[in-house]
């Protein structure tokens, strides 16, 4: 198998695993009693921000470990992801927090794929990141839709 397209097992586990709580809360917000639904949404914001910040760290870490990677691109991506995550934790409206995180996940799906194709992220990110991060984005969007209907 081509090493550029092979996704290592640990990347599958540690890539999709953290998305599962976001999907669970996206569903939970709709099926749990009202008070529990809001708790689920608030936990989604915290978890979503933690994971987006971690993804920023992964991008920067790749730059440290790979001299051919563009340092400027890695720093901008890392700072951008962490900034979006941080803003999501401090804005006063839950709907805004969820929208920021969903946008951050969608942006990371696009940018990490492009970075992988350019050699600025692990090559397997080109296949891993779009479905992985769009899954998390779907969970966040489910939470946002629930908040907006409430």
Short mmCIF file of N, CA and C in Angstrom, two decimals:
data_model
loop_
_atom_site.label_atom_id
_atom_site.label_comp_id
_atom_site.label_asym_id
_atom_site.label_seq_id
_atom_site.Cartn_x
_atom_site.Cartn_y
_atom_site.Cartn_z
N UNK A 1 0.84 -1.18 0.00
CA UNK A 1 0.00 0.00 0.00
C UNK A 1 0.88 1.24 0.00
N UNK A 2 0.46 2.25 -0.72
CA UNK A 2 1.18 3.51 -0.80
C UNK A 2 1.20 4.18 0.58
N UNK A 3 2.38 4.49 1.08
CA UNK A 3 2.51 5.09 2.41
C UNK A 3 1.87 6.47 2.49
N UNK A 4 1.69 7.12 1.35
CA UNK A 4 1.06 8.44 1.35
C UNK A 4 -0.44 8.34 1.61
N UNK A 5 -1.04 7.20 1.29
CA UNK A 5 -2.48 7.07 1.45
C UNK A 5 -2.86 6.16 2.62
N UNK A 6 -1.91 5.41 3.15
CA UNK A 6 -2.18 4.51 4.28
C UNK A 6 -2.38 5.33 5.55
N UNK A 7 -3.49 5.10 6.23
CA UNK A 7 -3.75 5.77 7.50
C UNK A 7 -3.37 4.80 8.61
N UNK A 8 -2.37 5.14 9.43
CA UNK A 8 -1.97 4.25 10.52
C UNK A 8 -3.13 4.00 11.49
N UNK A 9 -3.13 2.83 12.09
CA UNK A 9 -4.20 2.45 13.02
C UNK A 9 -4.33 3.43 14.17
N UNK A 10 -3.20 3.91 14.71
CA UNK A 10 -3.31 4.85 15.83
C UNK A 10 -3.93 6.17 15.40
N UNK A 11 -3.73 6.57 14.17
CA UNK A 11 -4.37 7.80 13.68
C UNK A 11 -5.88 7.60 13.51
N UNK A 12 -6.28 6.40 13.19
CA UNK A 12 -7.72 6.12 13.08
C UNK A 12 -8.35 6.16 14.49
N UNK A 13 -7.71 5.47 15.43
CA UNK A 13 -8.24 5.41 16.79
C UNK A 13 -8.24 6.80 17.44
N UNK A 14 -7.09 7.49 17.38
CA UNK A 14 -6.97 8.79 18.04
C UNK A 14 -7.50 9.93 17.19
N UNK A 15 -7.87 9.63 15.95
CA UNK A 15 -8.51 10.63 15.10
C UNK A 15 -10.01 10.60 15.23
N UNK A 16 -10.59 9.41 15.04
CA UNK A 16 -12.05 9.29 15.11
C UNK A 16 -12.56 9.18 16.54
N UNK A 17 -11.77 8.60 17.44
CA UNK A 17 -12.21 8.45 18.83
C UNK A 17 -12.67 9.74 19.46
N UNK A 18 -11.90 10.82 19.37
CA UNK A 18 -12.33 12.08 19.98
C UNK A 18 -13.53 12.73 19.29
N UNK A 19 -13.87 12.27 18.11
CA UNK A 19 -15.05 12.82 17.43
C UNK A 19 -16.34 12.19 17.95
N UNK A 20 -16.23 10.98 18.49
CA UNK A 20 -17.42 10.27 18.96
C UNK A 20 -18.18 11.01 20.06
N UNK A 21 -17.49 11.61 21.05
CA UNK A 21 -18.25 12.38 22.04
C UNK A 21 -19.02 13.56 21.42
N UNK A 22 -18.46 14.16 20.38
CA UNK A 22 -19.17 15.27 19.73
C UNK A 22 -20.42 14.79 19.00
N UNK A 23 -20.33 13.63 18.39
CA UNK A 23 -21.50 13.05 17.75
C UNK A 23 -22.53 12.67 18.82
N UNK A 24 -22.05 12.09 19.92
CA UNK A 24 -22.96 11.68 21.00
C UNK A 24 -23.70 12.87 21.58
N UNK A 25 -23.01 13.99 21.80
CA UNK A 25 -23.72 15.14 22.36
C UNK A 25 -24.62 15.79 21.34
N UNK A 26 -24.25 15.71 20.06
CA UNK A 26 -25.13 16.23 19.01
C UNK A 26 -26.46 15.49 18.99
N UNK A 27 -26.41 14.20 19.24
CA UNK A 27 -27.63 13.39 19.33
C UNK A 27 -28.28 13.60 20.70
N UNK A 28 -27.45 13.59 21.74
CA UNK A 28 -27.96 13.73 23.10
C UNK A 28 -28.74 15.01 23.33
N UNK A 29 -28.30 16.09 22.73
CA UNK A 29 -29.02 17.36 22.90
C UNK A 29 -30.47 17.22 22.46
N UNK A 30 -30.70 16.42 21.44
CA UNK A 30 -32.06 16.26 20.89
C UNK A 30 -32.90 15.26 21.67
N UNK A 31 -32.27 14.26 22.30
CA UNK A 31 -33.05 13.20 22.93
C UNK A 31 -33.09 13.26 24.45
N UNK A 32 -32.19 14.02 25.06
CA UNK A 32 -32.17 14.12 26.52
C UNK A 32 -33.18 15.17 27.00
N UNK A 33 -33.60 15.08 28.25
CA UNK A 33 -34.45 16.14 28.81
C UNK A 33 -33.73 17.49 28.72
N UNK A 34 -34.51 18.56 28.71
CA UNK A 34 -33.99 19.91 28.46
C UNK A 34 -32.73 20.26 29.25
N UNK A 35 -32.74 20.10 30.54
CA UNK A 35 -31.57 20.45 31.34
C UNK A 35 -30.33 19.65 30.97
N UNK A 36 -30.54 18.38 30.70
CA UNK A 36 -29.43 17.52 30.29
C UNK A 36 -28.93 17.88 28.90
N UNK A 37 -29.84 18.28 28.04
CA UNK A 37 -29.45 18.69 26.69
C UNK A 37 -28.51 19.89 26.72
N UNK A 38 -28.82 20.87 27.57
CA UNK A 38 -27.95 22.04 27.68
C UNK A 38 -26.61 21.68 28.29
N UNK A 39 -26.60 20.77 29.25
CA UNK A 39 -25.34 20.30 29.81
C UNK A 39 -24.51 19.62 28.72
N UNK A 40 -25.15 18.80 27.91
CA UNK A 40 -24.44 18.12 26.81
C UNK A 40 -23.82 19.15 25.86
N UNK A 41 -24.57 20.18 25.54
CA UNK A 41 -24.07 21.22 24.63
C UNK A 41 -22.87 21.94 25.24
N UNK A 42 -22.95 22.26 26.50
CA UNK A 42 -21.82 22.94 27.15
C UNK A 42 -20.58 22.04 27.21
N UNK A 43 -20.80 20.76 27.44
CA UNK A 43 -19.67 19.82 27.40
C UNK A 43 -19.10 19.69 26.00
N UNK A 44 -19.96 19.77 24.99
CA UNK A 44 -19.49 19.72 23.60
C UNK A 44 -18.57 20.90 23.31
N UNK A 45 -18.91 22.07 23.84
CA UNK A 45 -18.07 23.25 23.62
C UNK A 45 -16.70 23.04 24.25
N UNK A 46 -16.68 22.55 25.47
CA UNK A 46 -15.40 22.34 26.15
C UNK A 46 -14.58 21.28 25.43
N UNK A 47 -15.20 20.14 25.14
CA UNK A 47 -14.49 19.05 24.47
C UNK A 47 -14.05 19.48 23.07
N UNK A 48 -14.94 20.13 22.34
CA UNK A 48 -14.61 20.57 20.98
C UNK A 48 -13.44 21.54 20.97
N UNK A 49 -13.39 22.45 21.94
CA UNK A 49 -12.28 23.39 22.02
C UNK A 49 -10.97 22.69 22.39
N UNK A 50 -11.04 21.76 23.33
CA UNK A 50 -9.84 21.01 23.71
C UNK A 50 -9.26 20.27 22.50
N UNK A 51 -10.12 19.60 21.76
CA UNK A 51 -9.65 18.82 20.62
C UNK A 51 -9.13 19.72 19.51
N UNK A 52 -9.80 20.83 19.22
CA UNK A 52 -9.31 21.74 18.18
C UNK A 52 -7.94 22.31 18.58
N UNK A 53 -7.75 22.63 19.85
CA UNK A 53 -6.44 23.09 20.33
C UNK A 53 -5.39 22.00 20.16
N UNK A 54 -5.78 20.76 20.48
CA UNK A 54 -4.86 19.64 20.31
C UNK A 54 -4.46 19.49 18.83
N UNK A 55 -5.41 19.63 17.94
CA UNK A 55 -5.13 19.53 16.50
C UNK A 55 -4.13 20.62 16.09
N UNK A 56 -4.26 21.81 16.67
CA UNK A 56 -3.28 22.86 16.42
C UNK A 56 -1.89 22.45 16.89
N UNK A 57 -1.82 21.81 18.04
CA UNK A 57 -0.54 21.33 18.55
C UNK A 57 0.06 20.25 17.67
N UNK A 58 -0.78 19.40 17.12
CA UNK A 58 -0.29 18.35 16.21
C UNK A 58 0.33 18.98 14.98
N UNK A 59 -0.35 20.00 14.44
CA UNK A 59 0.19 20.68 13.26
C UNK A 59 1.54 21.31 13.57
N UNK A 60 1.65 21.98 14.70
CA UNK A 60 2.92 22.62 15.06
C UNK A 60 3.98 21.57 15.36
N UNK A 61 3.60 20.50 16.01
CA UNK A 61 4.55 19.43 16.31
C UNK A 61 5.13 18.82 15.05
N UNK A 62 4.30 18.67 14.01
CA UNK A 62 4.81 18.14 12.75
C UNK A 62 5.89 19.07 12.20
N UNK A 63 5.70 20.37 12.34
CA UNK A 63 6.69 21.33 11.87
C UNK A 63 8.02 21.20 12.62
N UNK A 64 7.95 20.92 13.92
CA UNK A 64 9.18 20.72 14.69
C UNK A 64 9.92 19.48 14.23
N UNK A 65 9.17 18.44 13.90
CA UNK A 65 9.77 17.15 13.57
C UNK A 65 10.15 17.01 12.10
N UNK A 66 9.67 17.92 11.27
CA UNK A 66 9.89 17.80 9.83
C UNK A 66 10.49 19.09 9.28
N UNK A 67 11.81 19.12 9.12
CA UNK A 67 12.47 20.35 8.68
C UNK A 67 11.95 20.89 7.34
N UNK A 68 11.46 20.02 6.45
CA UNK A 68 11.00 20.48 5.15
C UNK A 68 9.62 21.15 5.22
N UNK A 69 8.92 20.99 6.33
CA UNK A 69 7.61 21.62 6.47
C UNK A 69 7.78 23.13 6.65
N UNK A 70 6.83 23.88 6.14
CA UNK A 70 6.87 25.33 6.25
C UNK A 70 6.56 25.76 7.68
N UNK A 71 7.51 26.37 8.32
CA UNK A 71 7.33 26.83 9.70
C UNK A 71 6.23 27.87 9.78
N UNK A 72 6.20 28.79 8.83
CA UNK A 72 5.18 29.84 8.84
C UNK A 72 3.78 29.24 8.74
N UNK A 73 3.58 28.31 7.84
CA UNK A 73 2.27 27.68 7.67
C UNK A 73 1.88 26.92 8.94
N UNK A 74 2.81 26.20 9.51
CA UNK A 74 2.52 25.44 10.73
C UNK A 74 2.15 26.35 11.88
N UNK A 75 2.87 27.44 12.04
CA UNK A 75 2.58 28.37 13.13
C UNK A 75 1.23 29.04 12.93
N UNK A 76 0.94 29.48 11.72
CA UNK A 76 -0.34 30.14 11.45
C UNK A 76 -1.50 29.17 11.69
N UNK A 77 -1.37 27.93 11.22
CA UNK A 77 -2.43 26.94 11.43
C UNK A 77 -2.62 26.67 12.92
N UNK A 78 -1.52 26.43 13.63
CA UNK A 78 -1.61 26.12 15.06
C UNK A 78 -2.23 27.28 15.83
N UNK A 79 -1.76 28.48 15.60
CA UNK A 79 -2.29 29.65 16.31
C UNK A 79 -3.75 29.88 15.93
N UNK A 80 -4.07 29.68 14.67
CA UNK A 80 -5.46 29.86 14.23
C UNK A 80 -6.40 28.89 14.90
N UNK A 81 -6.04 27.63 14.95
CA UNK A 81 -6.91 26.62 15.57
C UNK A 81 -7.08 26.90 17.07
N UNK A 82 -5.98 27.23 17.74
CA UNK A 82 -6.05 27.49 19.18
C UNK A 82 -6.85 28.77 19.45
N UNK A 83 -6.70 29.77 18.60
CA UNK A 83 -7.44 31.02 18.77
C UNK A 83 -8.94 30.79 18.63
N UNK A 84 -9.34 30.04 17.62
CA UNK A 84 -10.76 29.73 17.44
C UNK A 84 -11.29 28.98 18.65
N UNK A 85 -10.53 28.00 19.11
CA UNK A 85 -10.95 27.21 20.29
C UNK A 85 -11.08 28.11 21.52
N UNK A 86 -10.11 28.97 21.73
CA UNK A 86 -10.16 29.86 22.88
C UNK A 86 -11.33 30.82 22.82
N UNK A 87 -11.59 31.38 21.65
CA UNK A 87 -12.74 32.27 21.49
C UNK A 87 -14.04 31.54 21.80
N UNK A 88 -14.13 30.29 21.36
CA UNK A 88 -15.35 29.51 21.60
C UNK A 88 -15.60 29.32 23.10
N UNK A 89 -14.56 29.34 23.88
CA UNK A 89 -14.71 29.16 25.34
C UNK A 89 -15.11 30.44 26.06
N UNK A 90 -14.90 31.59 25.44
CA UNK A 90 -15.15 32.84 26.16
C UNK A 90 -16.27 33.70 25.59
N UNK A 91 -16.75 33.42 24.38
CA UNK A 91 -17.85 34.24 23.86
C UNK A 91 -19.09 33.99 24.71
N UNK A 92 -19.95 34.99 24.85
CA UNK A 92 -21.07 34.86 25.79
C UNK A 92 -22.25 34.02 25.31
N UNK A 93 -22.32 33.69 24.04
CA UNK A 93 -23.47 32.96 23.53
C UNK A 93 -23.09 31.55 23.09
N UNK A 94 -23.85 30.58 23.57
CA UNK A 94 -23.60 29.17 23.25
C UNK A 94 -23.66 28.95 21.74
N UNK A 95 -24.62 29.57 21.07
CA UNK A 95 -24.75 29.39 19.63
C UNK A 95 -23.51 29.89 18.89
N UNK A 96 -22.94 30.99 19.36
CA UNK A 96 -21.72 31.53 18.74
C UNK A 96 -20.54 30.60 18.99
N UNK A 97 -20.44 30.07 20.20
CA UNK A 97 -19.36 29.12 20.51
C UNK A 97 -19.42 27.91 19.59
N UNK A 98 -20.62 27.36 19.43
CA UNK A 98 -20.78 26.18 18.58
C UNK A 98 -20.48 26.50 17.12
N UNK A 99 -20.91 27.67 16.65
CA UNK A 99 -20.64 28.07 15.27
C UNK A 99 -19.14 28.25 15.04
N UNK A 100 -18.46 28.86 16.00
CA UNK A 100 -17.01 29.03 15.88
C UNK A 100 -16.31 27.68 15.80
N UNK A 101 -16.69 26.76 16.68
CA UNK A 101 -16.05 25.45 16.67
C UNK A 101 -16.35 24.67 15.40
N UNK A 102 -17.60 24.70 14.95
CA UNK A 102 -17.95 24.00 13.71
C UNK A 102 -17.15 24.58 12.54
N UNK A 103 -17.04 25.90 12.49
CA UNK A 103 -16.24 26.54 11.44
C UNK A 103 -14.76 26.15 11.57
N UNK A 104 -14.27 26.11 12.81
CA UNK A 104 -12.88 25.71 13.03
C UNK A 104 -12.59 24.29 12.58
N UNK A 105 -13.52 23.39 12.86
CA UNK A 105 -13.35 22.00 12.43
C UNK A 105 -13.39 21.89 10.90
N UNK A 106 -14.32 22.60 10.27
CA UNK A 106 -14.41 22.58 8.81
C UNK A 106 -13.14 23.18 8.20
N UNK A 107 -12.66 24.27 8.78
CA UNK A 107 -11.43 24.90 8.30
C UNK A 107 -10.24 23.95 8.45
N UNK A 108 -10.14 23.29 9.59
CA UNK A 108 -9.04 22.35 9.82
C UNK A 108 -9.12 21.18 8.84
N UNK A 109 -10.33 20.72 8.52
CA UNK A 109 -10.47 19.64 7.54
C UNK A 109 -9.89 20.06 6.20
N UNK A 110 -10.19 21.26 5.79
CA UNK A 110 -9.70 21.78 4.52
C UNK A 110 -8.20 22.06 4.56
N UNK A 111 -7.77 22.79 5.57
CA UNK A 111 -6.36 23.21 5.64
C UNK A 111 -5.41 22.06 5.91
N UNK A 112 -5.80 21.11 6.77
CA UNK A 112 -4.92 19.98 7.04
C UNK A 112 -4.78 19.08 5.82
N UNK A 113 -5.85 18.96 5.05
CA UNK A 113 -5.76 18.18 3.80
C UNK A 113 -4.79 18.85 2.83
N UNK A 114 -4.96 20.15 2.66
CA UNK A 114 -4.06 20.89 1.76
C UNK A 114 -2.62 20.83 2.25
N UNK A 115 -2.44 20.95 3.56
CA UNK A 115 -1.09 20.88 4.13
C UNK A 115 -0.46 19.51 3.88
N UNK A 116 -1.26 18.47 4.03
CA UNK A 116 -0.74 17.11 3.80
C UNK A 116 -0.30 16.94 2.35
N UNK A 117 -1.07 17.45 1.43
CA UNK A 117 -0.72 17.35 0.01
C UNK A 117 0.53 18.15 -0.33
N UNK A 118 0.79 19.21 0.44
CA UNK A 118 1.97 20.06 0.21
C UNK A 118 3.18 19.64 1.03
N UNK A 119 3.03 18.62 1.89
CA UNK A 119 4.15 18.17 2.72
C UNK A 119 4.28 18.93 4.03
N UNK A 120 3.26 19.72 4.38
CA UNK A 120 3.30 20.49 5.63
C UNK A 120 2.51 19.83 6.76
N UNK A 121 2.06 18.62 6.55
CA UNK A 121 1.39 17.80 7.56
C UNK A 121 1.61 16.35 7.14
N UNK A 122 1.41 15.40 8.04
CA UNK A 122 1.57 14.00 7.64
C UNK A 122 0.73 13.68 6.40
N UNK A 123 1.30 12.93 5.48
CA UNK A 123 0.64 12.66 4.20
C UNK A 123 -0.73 12.03 4.36
N UNK A 124 -0.89 11.16 5.37
CA UNK A 124 -2.18 10.49 5.53
C UNK A 124 -3.29 11.43 5.98
N UNK A 125 -2.95 12.63 6.42
CA UNK A 125 -3.98 13.61 6.80
C UNK A 125 -4.86 13.99 5.60
N UNK A 126 -4.32 13.84 4.39
CA UNK A 126 -5.11 14.17 3.21
C UNK A 126 -6.37 13.31 3.14
N UNK A 127 -6.27 12.05 3.60
CA UNK A 127 -7.43 11.15 3.63
C UNK A 127 -8.14 11.14 4.97
N UNK A 128 -7.40 11.33 6.06
CA UNK A 128 -7.97 11.23 7.40
C UNK A 128 -8.78 12.46 7.79
N UNK A 129 -8.20 13.63 7.65
CA UNK A 129 -8.78 14.82 8.23
C UNK A 129 -10.17 15.20 7.72
N UNK A 130 -10.43 15.19 6.42
CA UNK A 130 -11.79 15.61 6.02
C UNK A 130 -12.91 14.79 6.65
N UNK A 131 -12.93 13.46 6.55
CA UNK A 131 -14.05 12.76 7.19
C UNK A 131 -14.00 12.81 8.71
N UNK A 132 -12.82 12.78 9.29
CA UNK A 132 -12.68 12.84 10.74
C UNK A 132 -13.25 14.14 11.28
N UNK A 133 -12.79 15.25 10.76
CA UNK A 133 -13.19 16.55 11.31
C UNK A 133 -14.60 16.94 10.90
N UNK A 134 -15.05 16.48 9.75
CA UNK A 134 -16.43 16.78 9.37
C UNK A 134 -17.42 15.98 10.22
N UNK A 135 -16.99 14.83 10.73
CA UNK A 135 -17.81 14.08 11.67
C UNK A 135 -17.99 14.89 12.96
N UNK A 136 -16.90 15.42 13.49
CA UNK A 136 -16.98 16.28 14.67
C UNK A 136 -17.80 17.52 14.39
N UNK A 137 -17.63 18.09 13.21
CA UNK A 137 -18.38 19.27 12.80
C UNK A 137 -19.88 18.96 12.77
N UNK A 138 -20.24 17.78 12.32
CA UNK A 138 -21.66 17.38 12.28
C UNK A 138 -22.24 17.32 13.69
N UNK A 139 -21.49 16.78 14.64
CA UNK A 139 -21.95 16.75 16.03
C UNK A 139 -22.15 18.15 16.59
N UNK A 140 -21.20 19.04 16.30
CA UNK A 140 -21.32 20.43 16.74
C UNK A 140 -22.50 21.12 16.07
N UNK A 141 -22.69 20.84 14.79
CA UNK A 141 -23.82 21.43 14.06
C UNK A 141 -25.15 20.94 14.62
N UNK A 142 -25.19 19.67 15.03
CA UNK A 142 -26.40 19.15 15.67
C UNK A 142 -26.71 19.88 16.96
N UNK A 143 -25.68 20.18 17.73
CA UNK A 143 -25.86 20.94 18.96
C UNK A 143 -26.34 22.36 18.64
N UNK A 144 -25.71 22.96 17.64
CA UNK A 144 -26.10 24.32 17.24
C UNK A 144 -27.56 24.36 16.80
N UNK A 145 -27.97 23.39 16.00
CA UNK A 145 -29.37 23.35 15.53
C UNK A 145 -30.33 23.20 16.72
N UNK A 146 -29.96 22.37 17.71
CA UNK A 146 -30.79 22.20 18.88
C UNK A 146 -30.92 23.51 19.66
N UNK A 147 -29.80 24.20 19.84
CA UNK A 147 -29.81 25.48 20.55
C UNK A 147 -30.69 26.49 19.81
N UNK A 148 -30.58 26.52 18.50
CA UNK A 148 -31.31 27.50 17.70
C UNK A 148 -32.81 27.24 17.67
N UNK A 149 -33.21 25.99 17.91
CA UNK A 149 -34.66 25.68 17.92
C UNK A 149 -35.28 25.88 19.30
N UNK A 150 -34.41 26.02 20.32
CA UNK A 150 -34.88 26.07 21.68
C UNK A 150 -35.37 27.39 22.12
#
